[in-house]
GROMACS .gro file of C-alpha atoms in nm:
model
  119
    1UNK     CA    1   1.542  -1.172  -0.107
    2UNK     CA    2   1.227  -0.993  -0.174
    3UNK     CA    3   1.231  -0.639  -0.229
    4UNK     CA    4   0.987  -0.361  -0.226
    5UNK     CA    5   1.052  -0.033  -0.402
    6UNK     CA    6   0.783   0.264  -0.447
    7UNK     CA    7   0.684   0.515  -0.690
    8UNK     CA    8   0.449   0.774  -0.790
    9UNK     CA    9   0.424   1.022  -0.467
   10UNK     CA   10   0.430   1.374  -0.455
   11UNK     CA   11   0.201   1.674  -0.383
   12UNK     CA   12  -0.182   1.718  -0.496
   13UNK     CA   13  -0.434   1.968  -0.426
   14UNK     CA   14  -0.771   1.854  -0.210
   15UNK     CA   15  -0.959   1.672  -0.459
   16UNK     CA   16  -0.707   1.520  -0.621
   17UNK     CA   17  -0.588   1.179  -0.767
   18UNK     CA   18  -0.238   0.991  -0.722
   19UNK     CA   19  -0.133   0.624  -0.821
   20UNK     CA   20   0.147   0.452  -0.592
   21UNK     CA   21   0.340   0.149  -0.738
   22UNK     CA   22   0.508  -0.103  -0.604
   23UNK     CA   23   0.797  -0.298  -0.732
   24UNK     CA   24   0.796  -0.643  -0.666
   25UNK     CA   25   1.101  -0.860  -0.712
   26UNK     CA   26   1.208  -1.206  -0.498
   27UNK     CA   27   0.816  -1.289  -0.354
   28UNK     CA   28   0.790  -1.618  -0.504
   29UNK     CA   29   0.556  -1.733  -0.291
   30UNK     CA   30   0.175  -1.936  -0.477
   31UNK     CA   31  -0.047  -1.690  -0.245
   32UNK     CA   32   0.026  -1.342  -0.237
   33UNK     CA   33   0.022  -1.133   0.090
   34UNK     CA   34   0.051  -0.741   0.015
   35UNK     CA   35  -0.059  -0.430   0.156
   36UNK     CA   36   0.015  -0.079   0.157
   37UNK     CA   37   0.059   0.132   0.468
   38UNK     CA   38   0.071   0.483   0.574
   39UNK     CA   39   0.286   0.625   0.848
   40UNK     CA   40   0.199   1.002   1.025
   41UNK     CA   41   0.530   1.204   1.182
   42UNK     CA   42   0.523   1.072   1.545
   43UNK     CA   43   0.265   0.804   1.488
   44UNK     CA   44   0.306   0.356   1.412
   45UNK     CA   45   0.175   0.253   1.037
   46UNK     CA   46  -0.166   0.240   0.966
   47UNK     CA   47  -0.279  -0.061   0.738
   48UNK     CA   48  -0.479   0.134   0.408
   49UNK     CA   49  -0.527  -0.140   0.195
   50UNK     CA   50  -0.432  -0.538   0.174
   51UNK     CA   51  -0.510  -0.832  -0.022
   52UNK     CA   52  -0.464  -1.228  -0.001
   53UNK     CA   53  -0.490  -1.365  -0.301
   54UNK     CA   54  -0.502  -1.732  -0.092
   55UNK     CA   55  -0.848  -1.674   0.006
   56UNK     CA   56  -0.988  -1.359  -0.207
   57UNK     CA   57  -0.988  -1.122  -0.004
   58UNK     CA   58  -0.915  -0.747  -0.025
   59UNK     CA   59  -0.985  -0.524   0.267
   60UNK     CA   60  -0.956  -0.191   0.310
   61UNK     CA   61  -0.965   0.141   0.612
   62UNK     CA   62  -1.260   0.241   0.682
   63UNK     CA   63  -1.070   0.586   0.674
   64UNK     CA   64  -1.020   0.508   0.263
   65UNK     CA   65  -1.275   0.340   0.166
   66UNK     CA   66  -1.461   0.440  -0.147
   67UNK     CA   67  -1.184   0.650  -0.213
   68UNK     CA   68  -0.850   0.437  -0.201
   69UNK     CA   69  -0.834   0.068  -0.422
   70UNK     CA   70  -0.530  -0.159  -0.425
   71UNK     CA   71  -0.480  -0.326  -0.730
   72UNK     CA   72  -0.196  -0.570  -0.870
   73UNK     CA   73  -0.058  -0.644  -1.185
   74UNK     CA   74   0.062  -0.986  -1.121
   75UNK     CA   75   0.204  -1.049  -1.451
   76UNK     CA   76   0.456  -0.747  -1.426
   77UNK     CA   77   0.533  -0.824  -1.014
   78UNK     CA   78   0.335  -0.506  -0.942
   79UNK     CA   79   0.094  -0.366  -0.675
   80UNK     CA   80  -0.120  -0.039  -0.643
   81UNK     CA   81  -0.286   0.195  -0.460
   82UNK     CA   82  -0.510   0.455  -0.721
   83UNK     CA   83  -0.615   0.733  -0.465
   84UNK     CA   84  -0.920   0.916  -0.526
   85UNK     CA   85  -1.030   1.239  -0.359
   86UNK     CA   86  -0.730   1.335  -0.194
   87UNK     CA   87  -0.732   1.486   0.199
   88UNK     CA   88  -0.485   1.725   0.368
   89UNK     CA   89  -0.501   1.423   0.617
   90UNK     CA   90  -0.418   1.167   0.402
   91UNK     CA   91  -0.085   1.303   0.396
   92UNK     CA   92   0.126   1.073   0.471
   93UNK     CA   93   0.442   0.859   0.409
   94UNK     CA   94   0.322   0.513   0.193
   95UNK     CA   95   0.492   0.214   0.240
   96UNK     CA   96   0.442  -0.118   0.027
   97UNK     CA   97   0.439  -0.441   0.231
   98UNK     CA   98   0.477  -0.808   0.228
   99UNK     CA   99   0.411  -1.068   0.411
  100UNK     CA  100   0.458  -1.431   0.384
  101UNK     CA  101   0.048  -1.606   0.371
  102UNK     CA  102   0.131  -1.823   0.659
  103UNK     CA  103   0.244  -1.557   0.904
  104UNK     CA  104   0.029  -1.234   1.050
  105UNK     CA  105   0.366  -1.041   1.058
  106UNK     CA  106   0.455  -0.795   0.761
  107UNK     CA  107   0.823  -0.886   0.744
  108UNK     CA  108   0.898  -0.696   0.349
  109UNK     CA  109   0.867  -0.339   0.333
  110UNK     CA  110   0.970  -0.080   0.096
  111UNK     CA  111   1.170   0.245   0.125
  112UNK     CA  112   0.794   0.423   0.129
  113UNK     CA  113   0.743   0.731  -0.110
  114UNK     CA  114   0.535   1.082   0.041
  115UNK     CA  115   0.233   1.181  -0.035
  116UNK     CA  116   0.115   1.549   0.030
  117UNK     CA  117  -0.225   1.707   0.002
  118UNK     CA  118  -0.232   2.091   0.045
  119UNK     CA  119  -0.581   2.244   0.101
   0.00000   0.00000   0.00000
């Protein structure tokens, strides 16, 4: 059973900097599948950042990019997302995903962990 659990949310000023982990436990899959997602009140779950380590890539929102990286730590069953430059509308619940290679469907998610920017 593979299992998704996130840390390191919480409330930053405009400007600021947050890392979000992500627990990995049960994904013993060769190719790794993994994104992280954000979800506004009333609104479906944007993709921020994703990488498949099948084929190299890493891609990222253009609504992020330059500012948000995801990042793993393979040998410790982690992911990341190291946020840079912090919006009031980047606030957000984040949600750490999984998918298996194979399949276009993210079908592992975590319990997702806020994020809140005050201007």
């Amino acid at each position: 059973q593979v299992q998704l659990v996130e840390s390191g949310g919480g409330s930053v000023e405009t400007g600021g900097s947050l890392t979000l982990s992500c627990a990995v436990s049960g994904y013993s899959y060769s190719s790794r599948c993994m994104a992280w997602f954000r979800q506004f009140p009333g609104q479906g779950r944007e993709n921020v950042a994703s990488f498949n380590t099948g084929i190299g890539r890493i891609t990222v929102a253009d609504s992020v990019k330059g500012r948000f990286t995801i990042s793993e730590d393979n040998a410790n069953n982690k992911i990341f997302l190291q946020m840079n430059n912090l919006k009031p509308d980047d606030s957000a619940m984040y949600y750490c995903a999984a998918r298996v290679c194979t399949s276009k469907t993210y079908n592992f998610w975590g319990q997702g962990t806020q994020v809140t920017v005050s201007s």
